[in-house]
Amino acid sequence: MLNVALFGPPGAGKGTQSEFLLKKYNLSYISTGDLLRKEMASKTKLGLEAQNIIAAGGLVSDEIIVQLIEKTITENTGSNGFLFDGFPRTYIQAYILEGLMLKLHTSLNCLISLAVSEEESMQRLMKRGMNSGRSDDNEEVIRNRLREYNQKTLPVLQFYRDKGIYVEVDGTAGIDEVHQRISEIIRNELSKSLFNVVLFGYPGSGRGSQGKALAGKFGLEYVATGPMLDKEIKQGTEIGKRIMALYENGQLVPDEIVVQLIERKLADSKGVKGYIFKGFPRTLVQSYILDGLLKKHGSSISTIIEIEVPTLELIRRLDERSKTAGCMPYDNSTSKIVKRLHEHETKTVPVIAKYKQLHGVSKIDGMGTFEEVFACISAVIEDGFKNMR
Ligand code: AMP
């Protein structure tokens, strides 16, 4: 998620800059000014309460603002992120924003302040007033708005300076120049966010070897639940002992154990660019778990890839593997192989179908050589990186 607040006195150019940011980054726009004008136009209770204050150039109460923002945020929880314009405008609202972001398991990436002098701001608003149709764009009200800004809004900057996420841009430069400067800041922020790949494919499709190699190439952490479970058994940990007992009784490893292992892996791998998930999510329940786990880290799935290989070829590959030293305990008999293919068919294929609807899934022909398949998947990941950055 990318969450940015545009800050500056009235007339600094927040609205103009918001327009291009929204198009470029597909964010949900929250302009408290626009929301208030909508409420006033529809003559709602909130709108009527705010009307006189806005007309006089004062600031609407934090109570009204919190209701407006909460409504908009909860209507857009699946969003790529939020762009705030005209909020937070008071020190209290800065705390409110902290709380709202926490509720979404995310945080504000940065507050970009468009610095414009009071005189410049005054001139711009007087000019805008000639055709904006806004009754609050006249000299007396503008003076009041600027006074409110100096008294109540400027202290907000210190809040973000203290947090270390305050960035200032010269708002008197040309529109294009300001636009470029903001884009640079956002690119920098995006380069810090995680890029997460989910790699699907039937057993024998090559997802394991491809996943490992892709993780190395792109600086991503490889998260494969199968080997993670194996490691616990080999190390004889508490979880390993529980898994062994389950294996011996022929039971599946419950989600609660898998979640613990993945949670630990995500917490331990600091400084990675993102993750490649293989063998997880395997069921619809696990797909919800993955969304939740990533959200906890302020992140989400970036790209989903499915390696396709015809069934006969899968059986040929798995049968061949069963005769090698690297054979997995779950691949050493035909009945186990058939069971695994069947499990994938009944439990995981519906997960892929869900993702197809929600995010889109890139299909890769898995019949080429390792290098050919690797090149195709790499191209999809590179594309994903480009779209994100
Ligand atoms: P704007 O369109 O952002 O210039 O906002 C127009 C007017 O709406 C302001 O002068 C305030 O009266 C009111 N307003 C907008 N956002 C807020 C906010 N976050 N807190 C209090 N009042 C606001």
Short mmCIF file of C-alpha atoms and ligand atoms in Angstrom, two decimals:
data_model
loop_
_atom_site.label_atom_id
_atom_site.label_comp_id
_atom_site.label_asym_id
_atom_site.label_seq_id
_atom_site.Cartn_x
_atom_site.Cartn_y
_atom_site.Cartn_z
CA MET A 1 0.00 0.00 0.00
CA LEU A 2 1.13 3.52 -0.74
CA ASN A 3 -0.32 6.21 1.50
CA VAL A 4 0.59 9.81 0.90
CA ALA A 5 -0.67 13.10 2.31
CA LEU A 6 -0.31 16.27 0.24
CA PHE A 7 0.11 19.25 2.46
CA GLY A 8 0.26 22.99 1.85
CA PRO A 9 -1.64 26.24 2.32
CA PRO A 10 -4.83 26.82 0.34
CA GLY A 11 -3.85 27.39 -3.29
CA ALA A 12 -0.53 25.50 -3.04
CA GLY A 13 -1.54 23.22 -5.92
CA LYS A 14 -2.60 20.12 -3.96
CA GLY A 15 -5.67 19.53 -6.14
CA THR A 16 -3.73 19.89 -9.41
CA GLN A 17 -0.94 17.56 -8.29
CA SER A 18 -3.45 15.04 -6.90
CA GLU A 19 -5.00 14.60 -10.35
CA PHE A 20 -1.86 13.21 -11.95
CA LEU A 21 -0.90 11.13 -8.91
CA LEU A 22 -4.27 9.41 -8.92
CA LYS A 23 -4.01 8.49 -12.58
CA LYS A 24 -0.47 7.26 -12.26
CA TYR A 25 -0.71 5.20 -9.09
CA ASN A 26 -4.35 4.10 -8.95
CA LEU A 27 -4.93 5.37 -5.41
CA SER A 28 -8.14 6.22 -3.60
CA TYR A 29 -8.46 9.97 -3.29
CA ILE A 30 -9.57 11.52 -0.03
CA SER A 31 -10.02 15.27 -0.22
CA THR A 32 -11.83 16.41 2.89
CA GLY A 33 -12.68 19.69 1.12
CA ASP A 34 -14.36 17.79 -1.76
CA LEU A 35 -16.13 15.45 0.66
CA LEU A 36 -17.47 18.43 2.61
CA ARG A 37 -18.63 20.18 -0.57
CA LYS A 38 -20.49 17.00 -1.56
CA GLU A 39 -22.18 16.83 1.83
CA MET A 40 -23.19 20.48 1.51
CA ALA A 41 -24.56 20.00 -2.01
CA SER A 42 -26.67 17.04 -0.79
CA LYS A 43 -27.75 19.08 2.26
CA THR A 44 -26.92 16.23 4.66
CA LYS A 45 -26.75 16.78 8.41
CA LEU A 46 -22.95 16.93 8.27
CA GLY A 47 -23.07 19.30 5.29
CA LEU A 48 -25.45 21.69 7.03
CA GLU A 49 -23.33 21.66 10.17
CA ALA A 50 -20.17 22.47 8.21
CA GLN A 51 -21.65 25.10 5.89
CA ASN A 52 -21.27 28.27 7.96
CA ILE A 53 -17.78 27.40 9.15
CA ILE A 54 -16.55 26.79 5.59
CA ALA A 55 -18.20 29.98 4.35
CA ALA A 56 -16.29 31.93 7.00
CA GLY A 57 -12.97 30.22 6.19
CA GLY A 58 -12.74 28.37 9.52
CA LEU A 59 -11.86 24.74 10.07
CA VAL A 60 -14.65 22.21 10.43
CA SER A 61 -14.60 20.25 13.71
CA ASP A 62 -12.42 17.15 13.97
CA GLU A 63 -15.56 15.15 14.86
CA ILE A 64 -17.10 15.88 11.47
CA ILE A 65 -13.86 15.16 9.65
CA VAL A 66 -13.33 11.81 11.36
CA GLN A 67 -16.79 10.63 10.35
CA LEU A 68 -16.25 11.63 6.72
CA ILE A 69 -12.84 9.98 6.47
CA GLU A 70 -13.81 6.80 8.26
CA LYS A 71 -16.71 6.30 5.87
CA THR A 72 -14.53 6.76 2.79
CA ILE A 73 -11.72 4.56 4.07
CA THR A 74 -13.98 1.67 5.01
CA GLU A 75 -15.61 1.84 1.58
CA ASN A 76 -12.16 1.43 -0.05
CA THR A 77 -10.34 -1.16 2.06
CA GLY A 78 -9.19 -3.09 -1.04
CA SER A 79 -7.45 -0.02 -2.42
CA ASN A 80 -3.77 0.19 -3.54
CA GLY A 81 -3.42 3.08 -1.14
CA PHE A 82 -4.75 6.51 -0.26
CA LEU A 83 -3.93 10.01 -1.30
CA PHE A 84 -4.99 12.56 1.30
CA ASP A 85 -5.56 16.15 0.25
CA GLY A 86 -6.43 18.72 2.90
CA PHE A 87 -6.11 16.18 5.70
CA PRO A 88 -4.62 16.12 8.33
CA ARG A 89 -5.21 19.82 8.93
CA THR A 90 -4.85 19.87 12.72
CA TYR A 91 -2.50 18.21 15.18
CA ILE A 92 -5.46 16.13 16.42
CA GLN A 93 -6.19 14.99 12.86
CA ALA A 94 -2.60 13.74 12.57
CA TYR A 95 -3.35 11.37 15.46
CA ILE A 96 -6.66 10.44 13.88
CA LEU A 97 -4.83 9.47 10.69
CA GLU A 98 -2.41 7.31 12.71
CA GLY A 99 -5.39 5.44 14.17
CA LEU A 100 -7.11 4.99 10.82
CA MET A 101 -3.94 3.63 9.20
CA LEU A 102 -3.39 1.27 12.11
CA LYS A 103 -6.87 -0.09 11.63
CA LEU A 104 -5.95 -0.95 8.04
CA HIS A 105 -2.62 -2.48 9.22
CA THR A 106 -0.76 0.12 7.24
CA SER A 107 0.87 3.51 7.77
CA LEU A 108 1.41 6.82 6.06
CA ASN A 109 4.49 6.59 3.80
CA CYS A 110 5.12 10.31 3.69
CA LEU A 111 3.68 13.77 3.97
CA ILE A 112 4.66 15.92 1.01
CA SER A 113 4.47 19.61 1.78
CA LEU A 114 4.10 22.05 -1.11
CA ALA A 115 5.82 25.17 0.20
CA VAL A 116 4.25 28.43 -1.02
CA SER A 117 4.45 31.86 0.63
CA GLU A 118 1.36 33.49 2.08
CA GLU A 119 1.42 36.22 -0.60
CA GLU A 120 1.67 33.71 -3.44
CA SER A 121 -1.13 31.67 -1.93
CA MET A 122 -3.32 34.79 -1.63
CA GLN A 123 -2.69 35.78 -5.26
CA ARG A 124 -3.42 32.30 -6.59
CA LEU A 125 -6.68 31.99 -4.65
CA MET A 126 -7.89 35.44 -5.76
CA LYS A 127 -7.21 34.39 -9.35
CA ARG A 128 -8.93 31.02 -8.85
CA GLY A 129 -11.90 32.82 -7.27
CA MET A 130 -12.71 34.48 -10.58
CA ASN A 131 -13.93 31.19 -12.04
CA SER A 132 -13.82 28.47 -9.35
CA GLY A 133 -17.40 29.12 -8.28
CA ARG A 134 -16.26 28.57 -4.68
CA SER A 135 -17.76 31.11 -2.32
CA ASP A 136 -14.77 30.70 0.01
CA ASP A 137 -12.34 31.99 -2.67
CA ASN A 138 -12.83 35.70 -1.85
CA GLU A 139 -10.39 38.06 -0.13
CA GLU A 140 -11.89 38.17 3.35
CA VAL A 141 -12.46 34.44 3.60
CA ILE A 142 -9.05 33.70 2.09
CA ARG A 143 -7.40 35.82 4.83
CA ASN A 144 -9.27 33.75 7.40
CA ARG A 145 -8.31 30.46 5.76
CA LEU A 146 -4.66 31.50 5.77
CA ARG A 147 -4.89 32.54 9.44
CA GLU A 148 -6.40 29.15 10.30
CA TYR A 149 -3.64 27.50 8.30
CA ASN A 150 -0.89 29.32 10.17
CA GLN A 151 -2.40 28.72 13.59
CA LYS A 152 -3.84 25.22 13.37
CA THR A 153 -2.39 23.48 10.33
CA LEU A 154 1.28 24.42 10.36
CA PRO A 155 1.89 22.58 13.69
CA VAL A 156 1.00 19.35 11.83
CA LEU A 157 4.37 19.61 10.04
CA GLN A 158 6.25 19.12 13.29
CA PHE A 159 4.32 15.90 13.91
CA TYR A 160 5.67 14.46 10.65
CA ARG A 161 9.13 15.96 11.06
CA ASP A 162 9.33 14.10 14.37
CA LYS A 163 8.23 10.90 12.65
CA GLY A 164 10.85 11.41 9.92
CA ILE A 165 8.40 11.16 7.03
CA TYR A 166 8.14 14.85 6.13
CA VAL A 167 9.32 15.96 2.68
CA GLU A 168 9.19 19.52 1.37
CA VAL A 169 8.81 20.50 -2.27
CA ASP A 170 9.08 24.05 -3.63
CA GLY A 171 5.45 24.72 -4.62
CA THR A 172 6.31 27.87 -6.58
CA ALA A 173 8.15 25.90 -9.30
CA GLY A 174 6.16 25.14 -12.49
CA ILE A 175 3.41 22.51 -12.38
CA ASP A 176 5.55 20.01 -14.36
CA GLU A 177 8.57 20.53 -12.17
CA VAL A 178 6.56 20.01 -8.96
CA HIS A 179 5.00 16.95 -10.57
CA GLN A 180 8.44 15.49 -11.35
CA ARG A 181 9.74 16.13 -7.87
CA ILE A 182 6.70 14.44 -6.29
CA SER A 183 7.06 11.47 -8.67
CA GLU A 184 10.67 11.03 -7.54
CA ILE A 185 9.60 10.97 -3.90
CA ILE A 186 6.89 8.43 -4.63
CA ARG A 187 9.20 6.24 -6.71
CA ASN A 188 11.57 6.22 -3.79
CA GLU A 189 8.75 5.20 -1.43
CA LEU A 190 7.57 2.45 -3.77
CA SER A 191 11.06 1.03 -4.03
CA LYS A 192 10.79 0.38 -0.29
CA SER A 193 7.53 -1.56 -0.59
CA LEU A 194 7.46 -5.33 -0.91
CA PHE A 195 6.95 -7.14 -4.20
CA ASN A 196 5.15 -10.43 -3.57
CA VAL A 197 4.80 -13.24 -6.08
CA VAL A 198 2.58 -16.30 -5.72
CA LEU A 199 3.79 -19.15 -7.89
CA PHE A 200 1.24 -21.84 -8.75
CA GLY A 201 1.58 -25.06 -10.67
CA TYR A 202 0.82 -28.76 -10.30
CA PRO A 203 3.40 -30.91 -8.51
CA GLY A 204 6.06 -31.61 -11.12
CA SER A 205 5.50 -28.34 -12.99
CA GLY A 206 8.89 -27.02 -11.89
CA ARG A 207 7.57 -24.39 -9.47
CA GLY A 208 10.08 -25.36 -6.77
CA SER A 209 13.23 -25.09 -8.86
CA GLN A 210 11.92 -22.02 -10.71
CA GLY A 211 10.82 -20.36 -7.45
CA LYS A 212 14.24 -20.78 -5.84
CA ALA A 213 16.09 -19.47 -8.91
CA LEU A 214 13.70 -16.52 -9.31
CA ALA A 215 14.12 -15.58 -5.65
CA GLY A 216 17.88 -15.43 -6.18
CA LYS A 217 17.62 -13.35 -9.34
CA PHE A 218 15.19 -10.76 -7.98
CA GLY A 219 16.37 -10.54 -4.35
CA LEU A 220 13.10 -12.02 -3.07
CA GLU A 221 12.71 -14.38 -0.12
CA TYR A 222 11.61 -17.88 -1.13
CA VAL A 223 8.75 -19.09 1.07
CA ALA A 224 7.91 -22.75 0.50
CA THR A 225 5.85 -24.39 3.20
CA GLY A 226 6.87 -27.99 2.37
CA PRO A 227 10.62 -27.47 3.02
CA MET A 228 9.79 -25.31 6.05
CA LEU A 229 7.87 -28.20 7.62
CA ASP A 230 10.70 -30.61 6.74
CA LYS A 231 13.23 -28.36 8.43
CA GLU A 232 11.22 -28.31 11.66
CA ILE A 233 11.14 -32.14 11.65
CA LYS A 234 14.88 -32.39 10.97
CA GLN A 235 15.72 -29.90 13.71
CA GLY A 236 13.44 -31.75 16.14
CA THR A 237 11.70 -28.55 17.26
CA GLU A 238 8.43 -28.58 19.22
CA ILE A 239 6.54 -27.83 16.01
CA GLY A 240 8.57 -30.55 14.23
CA LYS A 241 7.50 -33.12 16.82
CA ARG A 242 3.86 -32.15 16.41
CA ILE A 243 4.15 -32.44 12.63
CA MET A 244 5.75 -35.89 12.93
CA ALA A 245 2.88 -37.11 15.08
CA LEU A 246 0.41 -35.80 12.54
CA TYR A 247 2.29 -37.41 9.62
CA GLU A 248 2.34 -40.75 11.45
CA ASN A 249 -1.42 -40.60 11.90
CA GLY A 250 -1.79 -39.70 8.23
CA GLN A 251 -3.26 -36.29 9.11
CA LEU A 252 -2.72 -32.99 7.34
CA VAL A 253 -0.67 -30.26 8.99
CA PRO A 254 -3.22 -27.76 10.32
CA ASP A 255 -3.24 -24.16 9.10
CA GLU A 256 -2.44 -22.93 12.58
CA ILE A 257 1.07 -24.49 12.32
CA VAL A 258 1.65 -23.31 8.75
CA VAL A 259 0.63 -19.78 9.72
CA GLN A 260 3.09 -19.73 12.63
CA LEU A 261 5.95 -20.78 10.36
CA ILE A 262 5.15 -18.24 7.66
CA GLU A 263 4.61 -15.50 10.22
CA ARG A 264 8.04 -16.22 11.68
CA LYS A 265 9.64 -16.23 8.23
CA LEU A 266 8.10 -12.85 7.34
CA ALA A 267 9.18 -11.35 10.65
CA ASP A 268 12.75 -12.72 10.34
CA SER A 269 13.46 -11.66 6.76
CA LYS A 270 14.24 -7.98 7.13
CA GLY A 271 15.52 -5.95 4.22
CA VAL A 272 14.18 -8.22 1.45
CA LYS A 273 12.48 -6.75 -1.63
CA GLY A 274 9.55 -9.13 -1.30
CA TYR A 275 8.57 -12.81 -1.26
CA ILE A 276 7.91 -15.70 -3.61
CA PHE A 277 5.29 -18.03 -2.19
CA LYS A 278 5.31 -21.62 -3.42
CA GLY A 279 3.01 -24.34 -2.15
CA PHE A 280 1.04 -21.72 -0.23
CA PRO A 281 -1.81 -20.82 -0.45
CA ARG A 282 -3.04 -24.32 -1.19
CA THR A 283 -6.66 -23.89 -0.13
CA LEU A 284 -9.22 -21.09 -0.16
CA VAL A 285 -8.79 -20.71 3.60
CA GLN A 286 -5.04 -20.29 3.13
CA SER A 287 -5.64 -17.63 0.48
CA TYR A 288 -7.44 -15.55 3.10
CA ILE A 289 -4.63 -16.24 5.56
CA LEU A 290 -2.03 -15.01 3.08
CA ASP A 291 -3.97 -11.77 2.49
CA GLY A 292 -4.11 -11.24 6.24
CA LEU A 293 -0.43 -12.02 6.81
CA LEU A 294 0.69 -9.63 4.08
CA LYS A 295 -1.69 -6.93 5.23
CA LYS A 296 -0.13 -7.14 8.67
CA HIS A 297 3.11 -6.06 6.99
CA GLY A 298 1.30 -3.27 5.11
CA SER A 299 1.66 -5.31 1.93
CA SER A 300 -0.34 -7.40 -0.55
CA ILE A 301 0.08 -9.83 -3.46
CA SER A 302 1.75 -8.14 -6.44
CA THR A 303 1.83 -10.86 -9.12
CA ILE A 304 0.34 -14.33 -9.49
CA ILE A 305 1.89 -16.83 -11.89
CA GLU A 306 0.77 -20.31 -12.88
CA ILE A 307 3.12 -22.73 -14.63
CA GLU A 308 1.12 -25.00 -16.94
CA VAL A 309 2.26 -28.50 -17.84
CA PRO A 310 0.04 -31.25 -19.38
CA THR A 311 -0.94 -34.05 -16.98
CA LEU A 312 0.90 -36.83 -18.82
CA GLU A 313 4.13 -34.83 -18.71
CA LEU A 314 3.60 -34.18 -14.96
CA ILE A 315 3.25 -37.91 -14.33
CA ARG A 316 6.34 -38.64 -16.44
CA ARG A 317 8.40 -36.07 -14.50
CA LEU A 318 7.17 -37.17 -11.07
CA ASP A 319 7.74 -40.83 -11.93
CA GLU A 320 11.29 -40.02 -13.07
CA ARG A 321 11.93 -38.02 -9.90
CA SER A 322 10.68 -40.91 -7.77
CA LYS A 323 13.64 -42.95 -9.02
CA THR A 324 16.27 -40.36 -8.10
CA ALA A 325 18.07 -39.74 -4.83
CA GLY A 326 16.41 -36.31 -4.54
CA CYS A 327 13.00 -37.96 -4.34
CA MET A 328 10.69 -36.42 -1.74
CA PRO A 329 8.99 -38.82 0.71
CA TYR A 330 5.65 -37.78 -0.77
CA ASP A 331 6.70 -38.66 -4.33
CA ASN A 332 7.94 -42.23 -3.82
CA SER A 333 4.92 -44.19 -5.01
CA THR A 334 2.39 -43.89 -7.82
CA SER A 335 -0.54 -43.78 -5.41
CA LYS A 336 1.02 -40.85 -3.52
CA ILE A 337 1.70 -39.00 -6.78
CA VAL A 338 -1.88 -39.47 -7.94
CA LYS A 339 -3.14 -38.30 -4.54
CA ARG A 340 -1.03 -35.13 -4.76
CA LEU A 341 -2.26 -34.33 -8.25
CA HIS A 342 -5.82 -34.90 -7.08
CA GLU A 343 -5.34 -32.65 -4.03
CA HIS A 344 -4.10 -29.87 -6.28
CA GLU A 345 -7.00 -30.34 -8.66
CA THR A 346 -9.68 -30.22 -5.97
CA LYS A 347 -8.23 -27.77 -3.44
CA THR A 348 -5.79 -25.46 -5.21
CA VAL A 349 -7.37 -25.05 -8.64
CA PRO A 350 -10.35 -23.21 -7.03
CA VAL A 351 -7.86 -20.84 -5.36
CA ILE A 352 -6.30 -20.05 -8.75
CA ALA A 353 -9.81 -19.49 -10.17
CA LYS A 354 -10.54 -17.02 -7.36
CA TYR A 355 -7.30 -15.13 -8.04
CA LYS A 356 -8.07 -15.09 -11.77
CA GLN A 357 -11.24 -13.19 -11.00
CA LEU A 358 -9.72 -10.86 -8.42
CA HIS A 359 -6.22 -10.05 -9.64
CA GLY A 360 -5.58 -11.89 -12.91
CA VAL A 361 -3.10 -14.77 -13.18
CA SER A 362 -0.22 -14.91 -15.71
CA LYS A 363 -0.05 -18.34 -17.32
CA ILE A 364 3.34 -19.66 -18.32
CA ASP A 365 3.92 -22.60 -20.63
CA GLY A 366 6.02 -24.96 -18.51
CA MET A 367 6.96 -27.32 -21.38
CA GLY A 368 10.15 -25.56 -22.49
CA THR A 369 13.63 -26.03 -21.04
CA PHE A 370 14.31 -24.73 -17.53
CA GLU A 371 15.96 -21.62 -19.02
CA GLU A 372 13.08 -20.93 -21.40
CA VAL A 373 10.48 -21.16 -18.64
CA PHE A 374 12.72 -19.10 -16.34
CA ALA A 375 12.99 -16.35 -18.99
CA CYS A 376 9.18 -16.25 -19.43
CA ILE A 377 8.50 -15.98 -15.68
CA SER A 378 11.29 -13.40 -15.28
CA ALA A 379 9.64 -11.24 -17.94
CA VAL A 380 6.33 -11.31 -16.02
CA ILE A 381 8.08 -10.36 -12.77
CA GLU A 382 10.07 -7.58 -14.44
CA ASP A 383 6.82 -6.19 -15.84
CA GLY A 384 5.26 -6.31 -12.39
CA PHE A 385 8.24 -4.46 -10.89
CA LYS A 386 7.97 -1.79 -13.60
CA ASN A 387 4.25 -1.24 -13.00
CA MET A 388 4.83 -0.94 -9.30
CA ARG A 389 7.80 1.38 -9.33
P1 AMP B 1 -10.14 22.70 0.74
O1 AMP B 1 -10.93 22.30 -0.44
O2 AMP B 1 -9.21 21.61 1.19
O3 AMP B 1 -9.43 24.02 0.55
O4 AMP B 1 -11.17 22.89 1.96
C1 AMP B 1 -12.19 23.87 1.96
C2 AMP B 1 -12.69 24.11 3.36
O5 AMP B 1 -13.23 22.90 3.90
C3 AMP B 1 -11.65 24.55 4.38
O6 AMP B 1 -11.42 25.94 4.37
C4 AMP B 1 -12.28 24.10 5.70
O7 AMP B 1 -13.30 24.97 6.09
C5 AMP B 1 -12.93 22.79 5.31
N1 AMP B 1 -12.00 21.64 5.49
C6 AMP B 1 -11.48 20.85 4.52
N2 AMP B 1 -10.71 19.90 5.04
C7 AMP B 1 -10.72 20.06 6.39
C8 AMP B 1 -10.11 19.40 7.49
N3 AMP B 1 -9.30 18.33 7.31
N4 AMP B 1 -10.35 19.84 8.73
C9 AMP B 1 -11.17 20.89 8.95
N5 AMP B 1 -11.76 21.58 7.96
C10 AMP B 1 -11.56 21.18 6.68
#
